Amino acid sequence: MSNQTVETVETVDIDRRGLMLVLSSPSGAGKTTISRAMLEDDDRLSMSVSATTRAPRPGEVDGKDYYFMEPVEFNLLVNRDELLEHAKVFSNYYGTPSEPVREALANGNDILFDIDWQGTQQLAQKSGDDLVSIFVLPPSTKALEKRLKSRAQDSDEVVAERMSKASEEISHWAEYDYVVVNDDVDRCIQEVKAILQAERVRRIRRTGLLTFVDALREGY
Ligand code: 5GP
């Protein structure tokens, strides 16, 4: 008989509150690609689907990419206080429905937001420590313009408008907890994943720590 001992690994699941991970950047800096990659292999993370008065782009799906609606319907959500934040971006209205966010946080799940600086400021005021914000910078203005043009979903006029707004959006970089530069998308995704991983184990979110440590100290 072998006298080798088999070590069993004890897994410990400590309760925690979910967090709100915000990604902001000028349009075309790669937020959508990063967001998709973040959601791919992470079942504790889901995307917040915003309401918007913007018309759908080719391929966009109602209820998945956005809840597309008329201004009257959007105003109804605002008046009923059903949006956690809302803002006018490029002559359209965008807003975050509150209920899915509240539910996810309470269940210890995390939510990813692709929203602008105005929405991030509103969430920062309302959500305090639940919020982790990341600003994504493009490697250069030229690269940003190239990406906007190659997307081929928007007219020249819209591309020009988005380029002219890029500098204004970028000016808010210092209001964010983290800043990443999207020169290499794979590295950028790894950086955002590392931020999420570290933020998940922050003491302030881990509501189950006290009970766990008390039990440890009592010898369990
Ligand atoms: P797009 O029209 O390209 O999908 O988005 C335009 C801008 O609106 C992006 O910068 C995006 O982050 C922002 N945005 C999308 N949804 C929301 C939202 O719910 N709230 C706010 N404040 N901004 C949003």
PDB file of C-alpha atoms and ligand atoms in Angstrom:
ATOM      1  CA  MET A   1       0.000   0.000   0.000  1.00  0.00           C
ATOM      2  CA  SER A   2       1.300   3.445  -0.842  1.00  0.00           C
ATOM      3  CA  ASN A   3       1.759   5.830   2.035  1.00  0.00           C
ATOM      4  CA  GLN A   4       1.361   8.848  -0.219  1.00  0.00           C
ATOM      5  CA  THR A   5      -1.286  11.265   1.056  1.00  0.00           C
ATOM      6  CA  VAL A   6      -3.677  12.817  -1.388  1.00  0.00           C
ATOM      7  CA  GLU A   7      -4.157  16.490  -0.654  1.00  0.00           C
ATOM      8  CA  THR A   8      -7.655  17.766  -1.288  1.00  0.00           C
ATOM      9  CA  VAL A   9      -8.000  21.386  -2.317  1.00  0.00           C
ATOM     10  CA  GLU A  10     -10.550  23.300  -0.304  1.00  0.00           C
ATOM     11  CA  THR A  11     -12.330  25.913  -2.362  1.00  0.00           C
ATOM     12  CA  VAL A  12     -13.579  28.943  -0.504  1.00  0.00           C
ATOM     13  CA  ASP A  13     -16.323  31.128  -1.876  1.00  0.00           C
ATOM     14  CA  ILE A  14     -16.514  34.388   0.020  1.00  0.00           C
ATOM     15  CA  ASP A  15     -19.604  36.534  -0.584  1.00  0.00           C
ATOM     16  CA  ARG A  16     -19.040  39.904  -2.206  1.00  0.00           C
ATOM     17  CA  ARG A  17     -20.936  42.767  -3.777  1.00  0.00           C
ATOM     18  CA  GLY A  18     -20.800  43.059  -7.527  1.00  0.00           C
ATOM     19  CA  LEU A  19     -18.979  45.967  -9.138  1.00  0.00           C
ATOM     20  CA  MET A  20     -19.699  48.346 -11.983  1.00  0.00           C
ATOM     21  CA  LEU A  21     -16.911  48.370 -14.545  1.00  0.00           C
ATOM     22  CA  VAL A  22     -17.094  51.407 -16.808  1.00  0.00           C
ATOM     23  CA  LEU A  23     -15.218  51.714 -20.082  1.00  0.00           C
ATOM     24  CA  SER A  24     -15.138  55.147 -21.706  1.00  0.00           C
ATOM     25  CA  SER A  25     -13.185  56.414 -24.689  1.00  0.00           C
ATOM     26  CA  PRO A  26     -13.618  58.556 -27.739  1.00  0.00           C
ATOM     27  CA  SER A  27     -15.732  56.791 -30.347  1.00  0.00           C
ATOM     28  CA  GLY A  28     -13.548  54.361 -32.330  1.00  0.00           C
ATOM     29  CA  ALA A  29     -10.892  53.669 -29.673  1.00  0.00           C
ATOM     30  CA  GLY A  30     -11.874  50.001 -29.412  1.00  0.00           C
ATOM     31  CA  LYS A  31     -14.246  49.839 -26.443  1.00  0.00           C
ATOM     32  CA  THR A  32     -16.647  47.489 -28.220  1.00  0.00           C
ATOM     33  CA  THR A  33     -13.902  44.975 -29.088  1.00  0.00           C
ATOM     34  CA  ILE A  34     -12.572  45.075 -25.532  1.00  0.00           C
ATOM     35  CA  SER A  35     -16.068  44.683 -24.063  1.00  0.00           C
ATOM     36  CA  ARG A  36     -16.835  41.654 -26.254  1.00  0.00           C
ATOM     37  CA  ALA A  37     -13.607  39.957 -25.219  1.00  0.00           C
ATOM     38  CA  MET A  38     -14.294  40.658 -21.545  1.00  0.00           C
ATOM     39  CA  LEU A  39     -17.725  39.009 -21.737  1.00  0.00           C
ATOM     40  CA  GLU A  40     -16.611  35.959 -23.710  1.00  0.00           C
ATOM     41  CA  ASP A  41     -15.203  33.811 -20.908  1.00  0.00           C
ATOM     42  CA  ASP A  42     -16.572  35.405 -17.759  1.00  0.00           C
ATOM     43  CA  ASP A  43     -19.913  34.236 -16.424  1.00  0.00           C
ATOM     44  CA  ARG A  44     -19.890  36.715 -13.516  1.00  0.00           C
ATOM     45  CA  LEU A  45     -19.824  39.667 -15.928  1.00  0.00           C
ATOM     46  CA  SER A  46     -22.697  40.946 -18.049  1.00  0.00           C
ATOM     47  CA  MET A  47     -23.155  43.988 -20.241  1.00  0.00           C
ATOM     48  CA  SER A  48     -25.465  46.833 -19.338  1.00  0.00           C
ATOM     49  CA  VAL A  49     -27.754  47.401 -22.334  1.00  0.00           C
ATOM     50  CA  SER A  50     -28.477  51.110 -22.712  1.00  0.00           C
ATOM     51  CA  ALA A  51     -31.581  52.828 -23.996  1.00  0.00           C
ATOM     52  CA  THR A  52     -30.994  55.231 -26.882  1.00  0.00           C
ATOM     53  CA  THR A  53     -32.829  57.479 -29.301  1.00  0.00           C
ATOM     54  CA  ARG A  54     -30.121  56.833 -31.936  1.00  0.00           C
ATOM     55  CA  ALA A  55     -31.187  54.853 -35.029  1.00  0.00           C
ATOM     56  CA  PRO A  56     -29.790  51.288 -35.182  1.00  0.00           C
ATOM     57  CA  ARG A  57     -26.665  50.763 -37.319  1.00  0.00           C
ATOM     58  CA  PRO A  58     -26.623  47.861 -39.785  1.00  0.00           C
ATOM     59  CA  GLY A  59     -26.356  44.630 -37.799  1.00  0.00           C
ATOM     60  CA  GLU A  60     -27.328  46.115 -34.441  1.00  0.00           C
ATOM     61  CA  VAL A  61     -30.017  44.190 -32.589  1.00  0.00           C
ATOM     62  CA  ASP A  62     -32.706  45.774 -30.413  1.00  0.00           C
ATOM     63  CA  GLY A  63     -32.445  44.532 -26.824  1.00  0.00           C
ATOM     64  CA  LYS A  64     -28.883  43.275 -27.339  1.00  0.00           C
ATOM     65  CA  ASP A  65     -26.839  46.267 -28.525  1.00  0.00           C
ATOM     66  CA  TYR A  66     -29.285  48.896 -27.295  1.00  0.00           C
ATOM     67  CA  TYR A  67     -32.944  49.376 -26.547  1.00  0.00           C
ATOM     68  CA  PHE A  68     -33.725  51.603 -29.521  1.00  0.00           C
ATOM     69  CA  MET A  69     -36.614  53.984 -28.890  1.00  0.00           C
ATOM     70  CA  GLU A  70     -38.317  57.226 -29.827  1.00  0.00           C
ATOM     71  CA  PRO A  71     -37.553  60.348 -27.746  1.00  0.00           C
ATOM     72  CA  VAL A  72     -41.066  60.194 -26.201  1.00  0.00           C
ATOM     73  CA  GLU A  73     -40.408  56.710 -24.831  1.00  0.00           C
ATOM     74  CA  PHE A  74     -36.953  57.745 -23.576  1.00  0.00           C
ATOM     75  CA  ASN A  75     -38.463  60.730 -21.758  1.00  0.00           C
ATOM     76  CA  LEU A  76     -40.932  58.420 -20.091  1.00  0.00           C
ATOM     77  CA  LEU A  77     -38.035  56.395 -18.624  1.00  0.00           C
ATOM     78  CA  VAL A  78     -36.400  59.620 -17.393  1.00  0.00           C
ATOM     79  CA  ASN A  79     -39.640  60.888 -15.815  1.00  0.00           C
ATOM     80  CA  ARG A  80     -40.295  57.561 -14.117  1.00  0.00           C
ATOM     81  CA  ASP A  81     -36.763  57.675 -12.715  1.00  0.00           C
ATOM     82  CA  GLU A  82     -35.958  54.323 -14.320  1.00  0.00           C
ATOM     83  CA  LEU A  83     -32.508  55.364 -15.579  1.00  0.00           C
ATOM     84  CA  LEU A  84     -29.434  55.265 -13.369  1.00  0.00           C
ATOM     85  CA  GLU A  85     -27.828  57.939 -15.553  1.00  0.00           C
ATOM     86  CA  HIS A  86     -28.570  59.558 -18.882  1.00  0.00           C
ATOM     87  CA  ALA A  87     -26.902  62.022 -21.209  1.00  0.00           C
ATOM     88  CA  LYS A  88     -27.035  63.605 -24.631  1.00  0.00           C
ATOM     89  CA  VAL A  89     -24.152  62.337 -26.771  1.00  0.00           C
ATOM     90  CA  PHE A  90     -23.746  63.439 -30.424  1.00  0.00           C
ATOM     91  CA  SER A  91     -27.307  64.824 -30.620  1.00  0.00           C
ATOM     92  CA  ASN A  92     -28.889  61.572 -29.367  1.00  0.00           C
ATOM     93  CA  TYR A  93     -29.961  60.512 -25.885  1.00  0.00           C
ATOM     94  CA  TYR A  94     -28.470  57.525 -24.098  1.00  0.00           C
ATOM     95  CA  GLY A  95     -29.259  56.104 -20.653  1.00  0.00           C
ATOM     96  CA  THR A  96     -28.688  53.112 -18.367  1.00  0.00           C
ATOM     97  CA  PRO A  97     -31.749  51.206 -17.100  1.00  0.00           C
ATOM     98  CA  SER A  98     -31.439  50.919 -13.282  1.00  0.00           C
ATOM     99  CA  GLU A  99     -33.142  47.636 -12.482  1.00  0.00           C
ATOM    100  CA  PRO A 100     -30.699  45.139 -14.137  1.00  0.00           C
ATOM    101  CA  VAL A 101     -27.788  46.914 -12.449  1.00  0.00           C
ATOM    102  CA  ARG A 102     -29.366  46.823  -8.994  1.00  0.00           C
ATOM    103  CA  GLU A 103     -30.175  43.149  -9.378  1.00  0.00           C
ATOM    104  CA  ALA A 104     -26.705  42.133 -10.614  1.00  0.00           C
ATOM    105  CA  LEU A 105     -24.902  43.980  -7.811  1.00  0.00           C
ATOM    106  CA  ALA A 106     -27.092  42.445  -5.131  1.00  0.00           C
ATOM    107  CA  ASN A 107     -26.343  38.962  -6.507  1.00  0.00           C
ATOM    108  CA  GLY A 108     -22.595  39.533  -6.452  1.00  0.00           C
ATOM    109  CA  ASN A 109     -22.375  39.795 -10.236  1.00  0.00           C
ATOM    110  CA  ASP A 110     -20.488  42.484 -12.131  1.00  0.00           C
ATOM    111  CA  ILE A 111     -21.735  44.772 -14.871  1.00  0.00           C
ATOM    112  CA  LEU A 112     -19.790  46.271 -17.744  1.00  0.00           C
ATOM    113  CA  PHE A 113     -20.792  49.703 -19.065  1.00  0.00           C
ATOM    114  CA  ASP A 114     -19.853  51.358 -22.342  1.00  0.00           C
ATOM    115  CA  ILE A 115     -20.875  54.911 -21.482  1.00  0.00           C
ATOM    116  CA  ASP A 116     -19.444  58.404 -21.905  1.00  0.00           C
ATOM    117  CA  TRP A 117     -17.837  60.729 -19.313  1.00  0.00           C
ATOM    118  CA  GLN A 118     -21.137  62.411 -18.447  1.00  0.00           C
ATOM    119  CA  GLY A 119     -22.706  59.091 -17.491  1.00  0.00           C
ATOM    120  CA  THR A 120     -19.565  58.062 -15.595  1.00  0.00           C
ATOM    121  CA  GLN A 121     -19.701  61.262 -13.515  1.00  0.00           C
ATOM    122  CA  GLN A 122     -23.336  60.547 -12.620  1.00  0.00           C
ATOM    123  CA  LEU A 123     -22.555  56.936 -11.662  1.00  0.00           C
ATOM    124  CA  ALA A 124     -19.578  58.073  -9.575  1.00  0.00           C
ATOM    125  CA  GLN A 125     -21.869  60.340  -7.548  1.00  0.00           C
ATOM    126  CA  LYS A 126     -24.519  57.657  -7.062  1.00  0.00           C
ATOM    127  CA  SER A 127     -22.490  54.486  -6.749  1.00  0.00           C
ATOM    128  CA  GLY A 128     -19.280  55.370  -4.909  1.00  0.00           C
ATOM    129  CA  ASP A 129     -17.111  52.331  -4.244  1.00  0.00           C
ATOM    130  CA  ASP A 130     -19.157  50.037  -6.507  1.00  0.00           C
ATOM    131  CA  LEU A 131     -17.743  51.889  -9.505  1.00  0.00           C
ATOM    132  CA  VAL A 132     -14.446  51.066 -11.231  1.00  0.00           C
ATOM    133  CA  SER A 133     -13.776  53.310 -14.208  1.00  0.00           C
ATOM    134  CA  ILE A 134     -11.346  52.792 -17.067  1.00  0.00           C
ATOM    135  CA  PHE A 135     -10.531  55.273 -19.813  1.00  0.00           C
ATOM    136  CA  VAL A 136      -9.328  53.815 -23.127  1.00  0.00           C
ATOM    137  CA  LEU A 137      -7.017  56.074 -25.139  1.00  0.00           C
ATOM    138  CA  PRO A 138      -6.260  55.514 -28.825  1.00  0.00           C
ATOM    139  CA  PRO A 139      -2.552  55.284 -29.737  1.00  0.00           C
ATOM    140  CA  SER A 140      -2.860  58.333 -32.040  1.00  0.00           C
ATOM    141  CA  THR A 141      -5.394  60.660 -33.659  1.00  0.00           C
ATOM    142  CA  LYS A 142      -4.588  59.133 -37.036  1.00  0.00           C
ATOM    143  CA  ALA A 143      -5.355  55.621 -35.774  1.00  0.00           C
ATOM    144  CA  LEU A 144      -8.657  56.840 -34.343  1.00  0.00           C
ATOM    145  CA  GLU A 145      -9.729  58.407 -37.631  1.00  0.00           C
ATOM    146  CA  LYS A 146      -8.719  55.283 -39.531  1.00  0.00           C
ATOM    147  CA  ARG A 147     -10.795  53.093 -37.234  1.00  0.00           C
ATOM    148  CA  LEU A 148     -13.852  55.343 -37.510  1.00  0.00           C
ATOM    149  CA  LYS A 149     -13.606  55.357 -41.313  1.00  0.00           C
ATOM    150  CA  SER A 150     -13.004  51.618 -41.632  1.00  0.00           C
ATOM    151  CA  ARG A 151     -16.082  50.895 -39.536  1.00  0.00           C
ATOM    152  CA  ALA A 152     -18.002  52.066 -42.626  1.00  0.00           C
ATOM    153  CA  GLN A 153     -21.197  52.229 -40.619  1.00  0.00           C
ATOM    154  CA  ASP A 154     -21.375  55.972 -40.347  1.00  0.00           C
ATOM    155  CA  SER A 155     -21.497  58.704 -42.998  1.00  0.00           C
ATOM    156  CA  ASP A 156     -18.503  61.051 -43.576  1.00  0.00           C
ATOM    157  CA  GLU A 157     -20.449  63.712 -41.720  1.00  0.00           C
ATOM    158  CA  VAL A 158     -20.897  61.500 -38.647  1.00  0.00           C
ATOM    159  CA  VAL A 159     -17.200  60.477 -38.723  1.00  0.00           C
ATOM    160  CA  ALA A 160     -16.191  64.156 -38.845  1.00  0.00           C
ATOM    161  CA  GLU A 161     -18.510  64.960 -35.928  1.00  0.00           C
ATOM    162  CA  ARG A 162     -17.073  62.091 -33.856  1.00  0.00           C
ATOM    163  CA  MET A 163     -13.495  63.168 -34.615  1.00  0.00           C
ATOM    164  CA  SER A 164     -14.253  66.721 -33.545  1.00  0.00           C
ATOM    165  CA  LYS A 165     -15.713  65.436 -30.257  1.00  0.00           C
ATOM    166  CA  ALA A 166     -12.763  63.100 -29.569  1.00  0.00           C
ATOM    167  CA  SER A 167     -10.582  65.780 -28.023  1.00  0.00           C
ATOM    168  CA  GLU A 168     -13.384  66.850 -25.662  1.00  0.00           C
ATOM    169  CA  GLU A 169     -14.006  63.238 -24.576  1.00  0.00           C
ATOM    170  CA  ILE A 170     -10.270  62.625 -24.058  1.00  0.00           C
ATOM    171  CA  SER A 171     -10.023  65.725 -21.850  1.00  0.00           C
ATOM    172  CA  HIS A 172     -11.863  63.744 -19.123  1.00  0.00           C
ATOM    173  CA  TRP A 173      -9.187  61.049 -18.824  1.00  0.00           C
ATOM    174  CA  ALA A 174      -8.066  62.171 -15.365  1.00  0.00           C
ATOM    175  CA  GLU A 175     -11.517  61.548 -13.847  1.00  0.00           C
ATOM    176  CA  TYR A 176     -11.030  57.783 -14.276  1.00  0.00           C
ATOM    177  CA  ASP A 177      -9.475  55.213 -11.908  1.00  0.00           C
ATOM    178  CA  TYR A 178      -7.428  53.584 -14.681  1.00  0.00           C
ATOM    179  CA  VAL A 179      -6.185  54.637 -18.112  1.00  0.00           C
ATOM    180  CA  VAL A 180      -5.166  52.113 -20.779  1.00  0.00           C
ATOM    181  CA  VAL A 181      -3.781  52.771 -24.266  1.00  0.00           C
ATOM    182  CA  ASN A 182      -5.212  50.614 -27.019  1.00  0.00           C
ATOM    183  CA  ASP A 183      -2.142  50.263 -29.241  1.00  0.00           C
ATOM    184  CA  ASP A 184      -2.271  46.470 -29.058  1.00  0.00           C
ATOM    185  CA  VAL A 185      -5.815  45.220 -28.500  1.00  0.00           C
ATOM    186  CA  ASP A 186      -4.807  41.840 -26.981  1.00  0.00           C
ATOM    187  CA  ARG A 187      -2.556  43.495 -24.413  1.00  0.00           C
ATOM    188  CA  CYS A 188      -5.230  46.048 -23.681  1.00  0.00           C
ATOM    189  CA  ILE A 189      -7.787  43.284 -23.043  1.00  0.00           C
ATOM    190  CA  GLN A 190      -5.317  41.581 -20.674  1.00  0.00           C
ATOM    191  CA  GLU A 191      -4.860  44.853 -18.784  1.00  0.00           C
ATOM    192  CA  VAL A 192      -8.607  45.380 -18.406  1.00  0.00           C
ATOM    193  CA  LYS A 193      -9.007  41.759 -17.251  1.00  0.00           C
ATOM    194  CA  ALA A 194      -6.235  42.248 -14.686  1.00  0.00           C
ATOM    195  CA  ILE A 195      -7.961  45.381 -13.352  1.00  0.00           C
ATOM    196  CA  LEU A 196     -11.247  43.483 -12.975  1.00  0.00           C
ATOM    197  CA  GLN A 197      -9.523  40.562 -11.263  1.00  0.00           C
ATOM    198  CA  ALA A 198      -7.794  42.811  -8.743  1.00  0.00           C
ATOM    199  CA  GLU A 199     -10.896  44.921  -8.069  1.00  0.00           C
ATOM    200  CA  ARG A 200     -12.943  41.775  -7.382  1.00  0.00           C
ATOM    201  CA  VAL A 201     -10.788  40.868  -4.392  1.00  0.00           C
ATOM    202  CA  ARG A 202     -10.785  44.317  -2.817  1.00  0.00           C
ATOM    203  CA  ARG A 203     -11.593  44.028   0.857  1.00  0.00           C
ATOM    204  CA  ILE A 204     -14.444  46.563   0.743  1.00  0.00           C
ATOM    205  CA  ARG A 205     -16.458  44.426  -1.721  1.00  0.00           C
ATOM    206  CA  ARG A 206     -16.041  41.142   0.129  1.00  0.00           C
ATOM    207  CA  THR A 207     -19.013  41.209   2.442  1.00  0.00           C
ATOM    208  CA  GLY A 208     -18.371  37.637   3.585  1.00  0.00           C
ATOM    209  CA  LEU A 209     -14.844  38.276   4.868  1.00  0.00           C
ATOM    210  CA  LEU A 210     -15.755  39.073   8.458  1.00  0.00           C
ATOM    211  CA  THR A 211     -17.614  35.785   8.957  1.00  0.00           C
ATOM    212  CA  PHE A 212     -14.869  33.869   7.176  1.00  0.00           C
ATOM    213  CA  VAL A 213     -12.063  35.389   9.247  1.00  0.00           C
ATOM    214  CA  ASP A 214     -14.028  34.984  12.513  1.00  0.00           C
ATOM    215  CA  ALA A 215     -14.455  31.276  11.738  1.00  0.00           C
ATOM    216  CA  LEU A 216     -10.735  30.965  10.899  1.00  0.00           C
ATOM    217  CA  ARG A 217      -9.767  32.555  14.187  1.00  0.00           C
ATOM    218  CA  GLU A 218     -12.065  30.226  16.087  1.00  0.00           C
ATOM    219  CA  GLY A 219     -10.194  27.321  14.573  1.00  0.00           C
ATOM    220  CA  TYR A 220     -12.638  26.197  11.861  1.00  0.00           C
TER     221      TYR A 220
HETATM  222  P1  5GP B   1     -22.574  54.872 -30.184  1.00  0.00           P
HETATM  223  O1  5GP B   1     -23.644  55.720 -30.795  1.00  0.00           O
HETATM  224  O2  5GP B   1     -21.299  54.896 -30.972  1.00  0.00           O
HETATM  225  O3  5GP B   1     -23.042  53.470 -29.887  1.00  0.00           O
HETATM  226  O4  5GP B   1     -22.222  55.517 -28.773  1.00  0.00           O
HETATM  227  C1  5GP B   1     -21.871  56.866 -28.697  1.00  0.00           C
HETATM  228  C2  5GP B   1     -21.393  57.195 -27.304  1.00  0.00           C
HETATM  229  O5  5GP B   1     -22.459  57.077 -26.363  1.00  0.00           O
HETATM  230  C3  5GP B   1     -20.268  56.275 -26.816  1.00  0.00           C
HETATM  231  O6  5GP B   1     -19.234  57.087 -26.275  1.00  0.00           O
HETATM  232  C4  5GP B   1     -20.921  55.465 -25.726  1.00  0.00           C
HETATM  233  O7  5GP B   1     -19.992  55.143 -24.712  1.00  0.00           O
HETATM  234  C5  5GP B   1     -21.972  56.421 -25.222  1.00  0.00           C
HETATM  235  N1  5GP B   1     -23.071  55.716 -24.542  1.00  0.00           N
HETATM  236  C6  5GP B   1     -23.660  54.559 -24.904  1.00  0.00           C
HETATM  237  N2  5GP B   1     -24.617  54.216 -24.034  1.00  0.00           N
HETATM  238  C7  5GP B   1     -24.634  55.169 -23.074  1.00  0.00           C
HETATM  239  C8  5GP B   1     -25.402  55.371 -21.879  1.00  0.00           C
HETATM  240  O8  5GP B   1     -26.264  54.591 -21.497  1.00  0.00           O
HETATM  241  N3  5GP B   1     -25.123  56.485 -21.166  1.00  0.00           N
HETATM  242  C9  5GP B   1     -24.160  57.391 -21.532  1.00  0.00           C
HETATM  243  N4  5GP B   1     -23.956  58.424 -20.729  1.00  0.00           N
HETATM  244  N5  5GP B   1     -23.430  57.230 -22.638  1.00  0.00           N
HETATM  245  C10 5GP B   1     -23.653  56.134 -23.414  1.00  0.00           C
END
